[in-house]
XYZ file of C-alpha atoms in Angstrom:
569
model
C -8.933 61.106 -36.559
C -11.713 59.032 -35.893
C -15.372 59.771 -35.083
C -18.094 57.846 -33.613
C -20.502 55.998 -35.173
C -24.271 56.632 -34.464
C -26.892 54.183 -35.739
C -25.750 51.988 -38.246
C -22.851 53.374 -40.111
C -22.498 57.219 -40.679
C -19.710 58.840 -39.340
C -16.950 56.539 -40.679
C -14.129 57.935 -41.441
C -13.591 56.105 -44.743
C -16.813 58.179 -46.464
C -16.057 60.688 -48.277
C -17.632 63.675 -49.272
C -19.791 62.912 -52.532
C -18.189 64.470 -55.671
C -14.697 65.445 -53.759
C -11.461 64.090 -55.822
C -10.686 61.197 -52.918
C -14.361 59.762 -53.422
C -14.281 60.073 -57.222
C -10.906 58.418 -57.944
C -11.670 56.007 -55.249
C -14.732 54.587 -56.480
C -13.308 54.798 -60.113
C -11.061 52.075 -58.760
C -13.090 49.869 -56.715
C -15.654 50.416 -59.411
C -12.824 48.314 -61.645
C -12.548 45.831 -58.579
C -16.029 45.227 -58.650
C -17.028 46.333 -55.585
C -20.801 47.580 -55.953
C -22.160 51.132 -54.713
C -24.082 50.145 -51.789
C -20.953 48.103 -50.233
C -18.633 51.236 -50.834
C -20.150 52.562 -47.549
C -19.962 49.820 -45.771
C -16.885 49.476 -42.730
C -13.703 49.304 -44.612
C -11.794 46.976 -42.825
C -7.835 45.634 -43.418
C -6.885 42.339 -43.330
C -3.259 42.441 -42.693
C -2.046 39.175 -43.815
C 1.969 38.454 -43.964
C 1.585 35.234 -46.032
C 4.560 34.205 -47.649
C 5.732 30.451 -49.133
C 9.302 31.421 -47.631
C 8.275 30.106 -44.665
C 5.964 26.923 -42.950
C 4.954 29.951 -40.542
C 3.254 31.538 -43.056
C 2.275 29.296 -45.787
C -1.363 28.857 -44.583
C -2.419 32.572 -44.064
C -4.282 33.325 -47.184
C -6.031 30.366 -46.353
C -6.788 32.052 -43.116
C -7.280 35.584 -44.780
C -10.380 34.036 -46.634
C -12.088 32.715 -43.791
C -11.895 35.985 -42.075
C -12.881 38.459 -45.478
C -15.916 35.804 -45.828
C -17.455 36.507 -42.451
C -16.510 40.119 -42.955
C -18.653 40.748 -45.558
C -20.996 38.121 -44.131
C -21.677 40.454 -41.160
C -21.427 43.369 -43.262
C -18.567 44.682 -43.681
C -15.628 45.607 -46.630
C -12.714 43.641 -46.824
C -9.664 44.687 -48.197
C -6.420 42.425 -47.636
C -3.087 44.102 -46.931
C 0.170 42.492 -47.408
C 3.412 43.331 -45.589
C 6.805 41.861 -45.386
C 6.888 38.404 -43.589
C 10.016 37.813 -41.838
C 11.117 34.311 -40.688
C 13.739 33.305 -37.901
C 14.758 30.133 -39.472
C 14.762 31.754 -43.083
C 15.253 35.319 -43.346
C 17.508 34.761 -40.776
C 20.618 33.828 -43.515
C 21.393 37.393 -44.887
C 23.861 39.428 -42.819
C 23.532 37.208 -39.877
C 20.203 38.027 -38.947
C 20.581 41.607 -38.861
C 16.805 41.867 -40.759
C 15.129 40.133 -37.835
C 14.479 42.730 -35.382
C 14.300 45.319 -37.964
C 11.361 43.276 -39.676
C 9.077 44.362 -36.819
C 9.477 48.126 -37.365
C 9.106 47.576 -40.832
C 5.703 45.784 -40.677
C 4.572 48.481 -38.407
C 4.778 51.461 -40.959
C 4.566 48.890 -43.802
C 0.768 49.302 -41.846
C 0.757 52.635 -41.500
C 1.098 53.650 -44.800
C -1.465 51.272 -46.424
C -4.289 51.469 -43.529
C -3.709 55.157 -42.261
C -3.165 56.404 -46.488
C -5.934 54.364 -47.142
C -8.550 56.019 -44.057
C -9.554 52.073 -43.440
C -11.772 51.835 -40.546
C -10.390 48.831 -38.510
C -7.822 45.896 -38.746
C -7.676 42.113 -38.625
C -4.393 41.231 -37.975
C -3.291 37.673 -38.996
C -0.130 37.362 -36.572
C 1.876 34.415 -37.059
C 5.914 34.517 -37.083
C 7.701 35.897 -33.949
C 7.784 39.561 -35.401
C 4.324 39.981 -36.496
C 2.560 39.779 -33.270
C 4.443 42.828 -31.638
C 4.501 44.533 -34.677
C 0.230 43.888 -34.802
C 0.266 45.278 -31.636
C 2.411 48.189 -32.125
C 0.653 49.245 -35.498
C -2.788 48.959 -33.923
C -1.686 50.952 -30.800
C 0.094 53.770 -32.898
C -3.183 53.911 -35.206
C -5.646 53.334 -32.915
C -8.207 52.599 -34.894
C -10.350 49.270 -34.125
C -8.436 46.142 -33.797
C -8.376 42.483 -33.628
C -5.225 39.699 -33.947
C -6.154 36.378 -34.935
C -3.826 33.880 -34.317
C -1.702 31.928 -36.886
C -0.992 29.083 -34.774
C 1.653 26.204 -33.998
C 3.027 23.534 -36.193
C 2.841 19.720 -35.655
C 6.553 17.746 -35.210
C 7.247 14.641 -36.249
C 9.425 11.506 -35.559
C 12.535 10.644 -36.558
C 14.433 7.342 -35.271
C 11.032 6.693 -33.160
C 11.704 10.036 -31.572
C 9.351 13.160 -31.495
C 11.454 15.933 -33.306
C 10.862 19.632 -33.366
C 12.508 22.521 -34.868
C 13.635 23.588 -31.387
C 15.758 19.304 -31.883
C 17.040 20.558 -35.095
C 18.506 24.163 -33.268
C 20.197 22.351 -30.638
C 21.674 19.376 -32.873
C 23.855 22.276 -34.482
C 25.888 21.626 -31.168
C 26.156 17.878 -31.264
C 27.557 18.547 -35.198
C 29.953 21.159 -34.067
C 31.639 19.136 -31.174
C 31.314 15.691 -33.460
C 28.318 13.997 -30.918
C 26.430 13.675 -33.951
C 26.313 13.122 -37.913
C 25.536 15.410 -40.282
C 23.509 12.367 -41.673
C 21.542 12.632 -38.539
C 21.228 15.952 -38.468
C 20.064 16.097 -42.182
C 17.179 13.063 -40.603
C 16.037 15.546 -38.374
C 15.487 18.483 -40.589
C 13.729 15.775 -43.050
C 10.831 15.181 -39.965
C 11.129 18.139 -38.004
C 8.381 20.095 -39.227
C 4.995 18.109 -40.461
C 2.073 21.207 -41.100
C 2.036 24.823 -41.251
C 2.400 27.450 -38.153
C 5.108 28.743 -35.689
C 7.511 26.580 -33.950
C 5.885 23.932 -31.343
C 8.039 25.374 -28.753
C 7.003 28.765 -25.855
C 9.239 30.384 -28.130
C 8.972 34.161 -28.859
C 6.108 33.473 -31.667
C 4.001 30.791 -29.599
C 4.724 33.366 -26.175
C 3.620 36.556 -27.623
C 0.144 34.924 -29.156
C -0.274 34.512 -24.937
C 0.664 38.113 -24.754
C -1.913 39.307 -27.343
C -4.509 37.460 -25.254
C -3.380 38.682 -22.063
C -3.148 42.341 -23.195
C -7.273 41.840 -24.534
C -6.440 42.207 -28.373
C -7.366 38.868 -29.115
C -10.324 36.700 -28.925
C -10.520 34.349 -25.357
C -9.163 31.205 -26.183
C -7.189 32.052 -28.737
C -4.153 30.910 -27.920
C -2.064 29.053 -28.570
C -3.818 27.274 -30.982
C -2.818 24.553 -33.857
C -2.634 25.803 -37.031
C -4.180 23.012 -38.703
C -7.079 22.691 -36.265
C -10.760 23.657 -36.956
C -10.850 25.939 -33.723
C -8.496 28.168 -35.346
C -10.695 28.852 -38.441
C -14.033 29.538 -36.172
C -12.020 31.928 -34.241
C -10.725 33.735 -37.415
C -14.496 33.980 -38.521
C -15.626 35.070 -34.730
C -13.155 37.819 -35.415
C -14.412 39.359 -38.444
C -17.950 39.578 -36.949
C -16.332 41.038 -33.430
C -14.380 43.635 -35.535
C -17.668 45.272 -36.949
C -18.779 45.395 -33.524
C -16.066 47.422 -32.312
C -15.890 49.926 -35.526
C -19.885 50.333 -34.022
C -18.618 50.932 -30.548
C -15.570 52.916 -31.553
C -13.680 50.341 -29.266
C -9.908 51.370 -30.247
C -6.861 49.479 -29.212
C -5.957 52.198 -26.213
C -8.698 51.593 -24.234
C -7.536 47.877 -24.076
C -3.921 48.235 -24.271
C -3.592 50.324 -21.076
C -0.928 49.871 -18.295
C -2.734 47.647 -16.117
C -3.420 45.082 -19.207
C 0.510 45.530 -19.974
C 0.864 44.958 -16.440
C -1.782 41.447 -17.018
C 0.716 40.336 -19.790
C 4.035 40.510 -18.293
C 2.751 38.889 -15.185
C 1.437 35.825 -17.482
C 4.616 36.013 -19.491
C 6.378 35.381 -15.994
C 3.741 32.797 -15.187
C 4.632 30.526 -17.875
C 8.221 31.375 -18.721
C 7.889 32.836 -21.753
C 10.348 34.297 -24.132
C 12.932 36.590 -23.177
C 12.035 38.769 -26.235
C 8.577 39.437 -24.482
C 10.220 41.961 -22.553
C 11.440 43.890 -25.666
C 8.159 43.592 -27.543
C 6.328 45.143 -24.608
C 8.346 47.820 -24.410
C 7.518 48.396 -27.669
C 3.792 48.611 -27.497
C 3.951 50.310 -24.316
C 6.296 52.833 -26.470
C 3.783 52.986 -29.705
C 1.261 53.204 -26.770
C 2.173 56.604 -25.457
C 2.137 55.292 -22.049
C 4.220 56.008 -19.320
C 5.158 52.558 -17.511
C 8.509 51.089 -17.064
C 7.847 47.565 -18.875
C 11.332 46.194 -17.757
C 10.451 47.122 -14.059
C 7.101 45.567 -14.209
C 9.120 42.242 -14.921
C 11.668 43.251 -12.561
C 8.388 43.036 -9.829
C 6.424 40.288 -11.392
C 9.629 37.998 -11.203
C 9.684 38.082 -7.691
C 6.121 38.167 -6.544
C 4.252 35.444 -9.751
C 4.919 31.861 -9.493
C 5.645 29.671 -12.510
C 2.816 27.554 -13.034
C 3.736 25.791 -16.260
C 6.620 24.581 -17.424
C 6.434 24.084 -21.663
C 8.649 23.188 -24.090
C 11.762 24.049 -23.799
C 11.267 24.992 -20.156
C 9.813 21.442 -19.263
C 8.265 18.114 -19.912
C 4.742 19.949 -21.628
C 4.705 20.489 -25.304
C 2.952 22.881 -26.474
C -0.266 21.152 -27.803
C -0.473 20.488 -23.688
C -0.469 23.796 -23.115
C -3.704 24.043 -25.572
C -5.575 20.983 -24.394
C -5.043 21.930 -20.980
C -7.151 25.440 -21.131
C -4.171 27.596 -22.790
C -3.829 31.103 -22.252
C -7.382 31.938 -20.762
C -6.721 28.843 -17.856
C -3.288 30.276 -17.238
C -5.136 33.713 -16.001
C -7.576 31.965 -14.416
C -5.000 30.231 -12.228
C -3.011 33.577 -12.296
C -6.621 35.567 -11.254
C -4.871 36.920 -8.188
C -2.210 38.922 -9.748
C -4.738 40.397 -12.770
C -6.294 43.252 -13.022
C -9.678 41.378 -14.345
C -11.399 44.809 -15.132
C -9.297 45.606 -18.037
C -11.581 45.543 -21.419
C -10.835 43.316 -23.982
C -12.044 42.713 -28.097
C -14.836 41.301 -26.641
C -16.127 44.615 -24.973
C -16.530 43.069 -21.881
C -13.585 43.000 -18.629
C -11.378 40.105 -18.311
C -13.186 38.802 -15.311
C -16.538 37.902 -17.298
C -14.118 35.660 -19.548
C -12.128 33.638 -17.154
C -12.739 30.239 -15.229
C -14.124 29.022 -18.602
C -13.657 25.237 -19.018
C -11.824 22.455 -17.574
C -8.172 22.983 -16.570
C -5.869 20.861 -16.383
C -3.513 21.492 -12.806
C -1.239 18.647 -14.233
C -0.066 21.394 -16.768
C -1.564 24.644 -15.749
C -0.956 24.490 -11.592
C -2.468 26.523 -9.344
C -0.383 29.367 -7.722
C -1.318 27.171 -4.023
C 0.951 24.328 -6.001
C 3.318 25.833 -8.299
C 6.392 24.760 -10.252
C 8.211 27.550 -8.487
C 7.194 30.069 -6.295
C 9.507 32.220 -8.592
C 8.450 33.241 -12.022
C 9.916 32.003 -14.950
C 11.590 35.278 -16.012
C 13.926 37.573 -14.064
C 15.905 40.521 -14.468
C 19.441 40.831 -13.584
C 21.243 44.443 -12.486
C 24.672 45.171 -11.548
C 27.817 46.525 -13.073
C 27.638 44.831 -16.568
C 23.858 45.465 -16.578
C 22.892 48.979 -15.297
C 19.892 49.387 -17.018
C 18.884 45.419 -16.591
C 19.379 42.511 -18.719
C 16.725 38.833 -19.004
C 17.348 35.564 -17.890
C 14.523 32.731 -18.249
C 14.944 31.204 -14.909
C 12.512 28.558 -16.117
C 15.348 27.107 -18.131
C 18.313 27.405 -15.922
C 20.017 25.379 -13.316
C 22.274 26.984 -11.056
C 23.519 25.244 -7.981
C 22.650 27.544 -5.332
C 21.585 30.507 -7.699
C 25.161 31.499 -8.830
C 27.427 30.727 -11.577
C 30.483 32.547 -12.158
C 34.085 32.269 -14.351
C 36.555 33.719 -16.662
C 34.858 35.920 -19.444
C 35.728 34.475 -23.359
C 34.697 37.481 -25.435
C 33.237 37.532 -29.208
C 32.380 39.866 -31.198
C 30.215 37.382 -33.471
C 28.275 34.232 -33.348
C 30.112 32.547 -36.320
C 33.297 33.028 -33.838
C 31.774 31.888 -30.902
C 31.076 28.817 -32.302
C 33.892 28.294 -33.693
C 35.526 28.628 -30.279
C 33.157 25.608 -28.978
C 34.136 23.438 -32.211
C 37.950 23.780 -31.367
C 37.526 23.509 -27.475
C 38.037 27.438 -26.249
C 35.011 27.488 -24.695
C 35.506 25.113 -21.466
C 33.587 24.437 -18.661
C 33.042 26.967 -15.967
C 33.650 29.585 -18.775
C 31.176 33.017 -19.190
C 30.856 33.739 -23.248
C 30.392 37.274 -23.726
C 28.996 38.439 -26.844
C 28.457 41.692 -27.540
C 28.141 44.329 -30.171
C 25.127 42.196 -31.612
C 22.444 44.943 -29.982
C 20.441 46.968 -31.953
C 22.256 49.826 -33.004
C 25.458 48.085 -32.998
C 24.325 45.176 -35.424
C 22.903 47.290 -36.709
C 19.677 45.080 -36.363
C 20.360 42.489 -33.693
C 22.398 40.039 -34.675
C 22.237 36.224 -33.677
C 23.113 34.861 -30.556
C 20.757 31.784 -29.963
C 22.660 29.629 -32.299
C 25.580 29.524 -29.939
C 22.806 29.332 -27.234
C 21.360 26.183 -29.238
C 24.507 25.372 -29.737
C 25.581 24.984 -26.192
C 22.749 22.447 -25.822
C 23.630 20.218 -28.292
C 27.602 20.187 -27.004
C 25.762 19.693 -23.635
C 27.114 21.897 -21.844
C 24.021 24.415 -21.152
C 24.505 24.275 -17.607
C 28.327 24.441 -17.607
C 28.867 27.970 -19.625
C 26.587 30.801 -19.540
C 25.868 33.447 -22.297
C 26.063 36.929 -21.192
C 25.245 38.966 -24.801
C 22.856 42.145 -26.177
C 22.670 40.166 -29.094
C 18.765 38.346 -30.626
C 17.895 35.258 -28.658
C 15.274 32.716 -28.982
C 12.695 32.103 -26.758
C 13.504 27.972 -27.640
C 16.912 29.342 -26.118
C 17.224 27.555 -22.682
C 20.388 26.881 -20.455
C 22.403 30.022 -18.860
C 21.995 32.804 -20.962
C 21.452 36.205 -19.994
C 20.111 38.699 -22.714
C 19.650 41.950 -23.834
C 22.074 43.481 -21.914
C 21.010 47.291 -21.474
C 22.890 49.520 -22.201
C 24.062 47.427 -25.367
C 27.584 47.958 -25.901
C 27.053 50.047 -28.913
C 25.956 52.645 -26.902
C 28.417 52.459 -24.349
C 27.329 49.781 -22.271
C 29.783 48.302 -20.095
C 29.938 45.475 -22.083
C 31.908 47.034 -24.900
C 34.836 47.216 -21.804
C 35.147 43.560 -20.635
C 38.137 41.818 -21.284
C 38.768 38.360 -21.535
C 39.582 36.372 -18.025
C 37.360 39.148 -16.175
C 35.808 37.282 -13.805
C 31.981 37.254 -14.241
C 29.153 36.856 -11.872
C 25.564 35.952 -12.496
C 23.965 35.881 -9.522
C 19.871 34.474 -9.571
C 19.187 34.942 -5.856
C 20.410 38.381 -5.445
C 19.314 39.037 -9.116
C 22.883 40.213 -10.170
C 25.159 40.684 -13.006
C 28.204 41.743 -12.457
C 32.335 42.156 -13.762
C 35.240 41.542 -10.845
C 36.960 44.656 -11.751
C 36.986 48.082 -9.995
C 35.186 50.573 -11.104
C 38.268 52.648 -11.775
C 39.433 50.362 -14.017
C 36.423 50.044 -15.751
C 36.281 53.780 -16.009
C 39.798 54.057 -17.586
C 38.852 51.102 -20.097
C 35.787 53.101 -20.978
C 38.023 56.612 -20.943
C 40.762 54.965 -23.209
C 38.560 52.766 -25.884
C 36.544 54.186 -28.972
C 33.652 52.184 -29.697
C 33.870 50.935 -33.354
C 30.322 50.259 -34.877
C 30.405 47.742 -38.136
C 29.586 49.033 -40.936
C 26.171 50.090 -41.450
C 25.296 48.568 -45.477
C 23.075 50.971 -47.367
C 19.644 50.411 -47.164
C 17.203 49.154 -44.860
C 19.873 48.854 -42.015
C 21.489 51.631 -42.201
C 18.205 53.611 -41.968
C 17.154 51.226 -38.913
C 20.558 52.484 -36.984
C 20.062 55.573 -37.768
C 16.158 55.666 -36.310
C 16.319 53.083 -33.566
C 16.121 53.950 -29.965
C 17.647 52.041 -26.608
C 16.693 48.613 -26.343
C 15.035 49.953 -23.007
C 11.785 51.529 -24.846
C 11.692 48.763 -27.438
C 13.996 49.375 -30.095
C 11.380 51.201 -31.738
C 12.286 53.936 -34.287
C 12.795 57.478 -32.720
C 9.225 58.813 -32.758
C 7.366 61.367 -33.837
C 6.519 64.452 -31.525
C 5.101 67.076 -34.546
C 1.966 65.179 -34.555
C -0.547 62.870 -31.853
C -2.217 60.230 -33.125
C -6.486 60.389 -31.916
């Protein structure tokens, strides 16, 4: 598919023959746009942008998008921007209960395909922003393969309220203190006035700010990178750095699988476990391990890094640090630095060169970022639980949890929806000591994932996080802190155990041992599972009915059921 530059620019696959149909129409239109004769030869590259005024995530991009078209052409390139569908957590999160959200990604991905690969574009400049677009960046550039860099969208600033710092993640959680009458709604309607004061992602290590880390640990992104403010200068340089680096690697026919490999995969979840990050990581890397082609076991690498990485920082919601810390104190490049002896530092990266050459850059700040000699923990910050409920593993952030002595177990309360779970903390059934289960949220069974970190959030605010614990296969966040155990694999749509436990089961989560588990034989789990259909809700036509229909185990991804008539170069 694509072919190899020699001097200058022949060989791109985006010249076509003179005088064949797809140069004639083409130029007829760009002719329209424009776009002289001598620039029609010129790298074609795609600036995937996902602005949208929806959302504070994304209401800077085009700004963005500018900066990096400008030094495009400026280092002689063709810039064409591509839009795609911009999903939100806090926004288009309202419509079936946040069924859309994990179905967003896939979307995005051959939202890309169709207007880069129909197009025969020559590389990509991925403006990655929400939680969403990042993995789906990453997938699209590893399934096309074609030369590719993410810049990143950035955080938001917070802002006071009541002499207070308030964030979005303070907004989330006072849904609790509403629900079990701790608070107003005239305070909570203060908070969501202050909340948010600029553009970007939430301020938290949620799933948007963690996966930014992951696109600099996997190499796709420019060192230093992340995470970044949105309204900062440094953000804007980097977005012009990256549309001079991108016409560098059309010239060296630097694709994203020779960076994305297994041992950079391998770099990512190890930093992901390093600083806590989201528990959707795990899901995301799947996926571009998946889109990938490659043949590594994402959910055991975390299995192994969880054990052997320490946690070195501790952000927001995991800890004192905000995220702007995080930043100041050498971000994502100081993290690897500190993390050196767990990376494979000869993986390439966007900047053609290994890891190595671009760590120990800078001042670090071991108040923040500690060395693995004086960790947090000696544990990492993510963990993955096995046992009877979980065969095939489910995620716990151990970098928000407090367990006496590692274990925490009680009666099961069982829900088959968020709406009803909290419902059941507003009227008191969920008590102290208790283990929500809720289930039937997973991907297939949404059919999308459906919401589960408002109860989580919700927990918070009712303060009792470390008095129940959240067993579900439903969406988390990664603002989502307390005990709460996610994606549950198998999901109980496809016959998980889940779908078969009953309320009052007793229920064991078990840190030390890294166990989940149901007190009930396994004979009577096999005549529950022997005796009861599993009822999927309905599937609405459309979008999610075509996402059930398509998407694979949670265990490669969720990613749509590929494509084995045809390789990708």
């Amino acid at each position: 598919m694509n072919h190899i530059p020699q001097k200058g620019w022949p060989g791109l696959r985006s010249n076509f023959p003179e005088g064949s149909t797809k140069w004639a129409v083409r130029r007829a239109q760009w002719r329209a746009l424009g776009i002289e004769p001598d620039d029609m030869t010129k790298p074609k590259i795609a600036v995937v942008n996902s602005s949208s005024t929806l959302s504070s995530c994304y209401s800077h991009l085009d700004d963005l998008s500018r900066h990096v078209q400008e030094s495009i052409r400026g280092a002689g390139g063709l810039a064409f921007e591509i839009r795609t569908v911009a999903p939100s957590d806090f926004v288009t999160s309202a419509g079936r209960d946040a069924r859309y959200l994990m179905p967003s990604r896939d979307l995005i991905v051959n939202d890309i395909e169709v207007m880069v690969e129909g197009a025969l574009l020559d590389g990509m400049v991925c403006l990655s922003s929400c939680d969403k677009t990042t993995p789906a960046h990453l997938m699209a550039a590893c399934r096309l393969n074609i030369p590719t860099i993410l810049v990143i969208g950035g955080y938001q600033d917070w802002g006071s309220c009541g002499g207070l710092a308030i964030d979005i993640d303070d907004v989330y959680e006072s849904v609790g203190a509403l629900a079990t009458a701790t608070m107003s709604l005239k305070q909570l309607t203060a908070r969501t006035d202050c909340a948010i004061s600029s553009a970007g992602v939430c301020s938290g290590l949620g799933t948007a700010n963690t996966m930014h880390i992951m696109a600099e640990a996997l190499g796709m992104a420019l060192p230093g990178s992340a995470p970044i403010r949105a309204t900062g200068t440094r953000m804007r340089e980097l977005a012009a750095q990256a549309g001079i680096q991108i016409l560098d690697l059309v010239r060296d026919n630097l694709k994203p699988r020779d960076i994305v490999t297994a041992a950079a995969l391998c770099n990512a979840v190890t930093v992901c476990v390093g600083v806590g990050g989201s528990v959707n990581a795990v899901r995301h890397l799947s996926a571009v391990a998946t889109e990938a082609e490659l043949n590594l076991d994402v959910i055991a690498c975390f299995e192994q890094a969880g054990r052997e990485v320490p946690l070195v920082a501790a952000i927001r919601p995991n800890g004192p640090h905000r995220i702007s810390d995080l930043e100041a104190a050498g971000g994502a490049r100081a993290v690897m630095t500190q993390l050196r002896q767990y990376l494979d530092t000869t993986v390439t990266t966007v900047t053609s060169r290994p890891l190595g050459d671009q760590l120990n850059a800078g001042h670090i700040d071991e108040t923040v970022i500690r060395p693995c000699a004086d960790p947090i923990s000696i544990r990492g910050g993510l963990a993955i639980l096995r046992g009877t409920i979980a065969p095939g593993g489910a995620i716990v952030k151990t970098a928000g949890v407090a367990i006496p002595e590692g274990v925490f177990a009680g009666p099961a309360l069982v829900f088959d929806s968020e709406a009803d779970a909290i419902a059941g903390l507003g009227d008191g059934r969920v008590m102290e000591g208790t283990v929500v289960i809720l289930r039937g949220l997973g991907p297939r069974g949404g059919p999308g994932t459906v919401f589960a970190a408002g109860f989580a959030s919700a927990l918070v605010g009712a303060g009792l996080a470390d008095k129940v614990a959240l067993v579900t296969d439903g969406e988390l966040s990664g603002l989502n802190r307390g005990i709460v155990v996610g994606q549950v694999m198998p999901e109980a749509a496809d016959g998980g155990p889940l779908a078969y436990i009953d309320n009052d089961d007793r229920i064991v989560i078990n840190l030390a041992e890294g166990a989940l588990d149901v007190d009930v034989d396994a004979e009577e789990l096999t005549r529950r599972r022997n005796s009861r259909a599993i009822h999927l809700a309905p599937a609405p036509r459309g979008w999610l009915s075509i996402y059930r229909a398509l998407v694979q185990p949670i265990e490669v991804g969720a990613t749509l059921v590929e494509n084995t008539s045809e390789d990708h170069d």
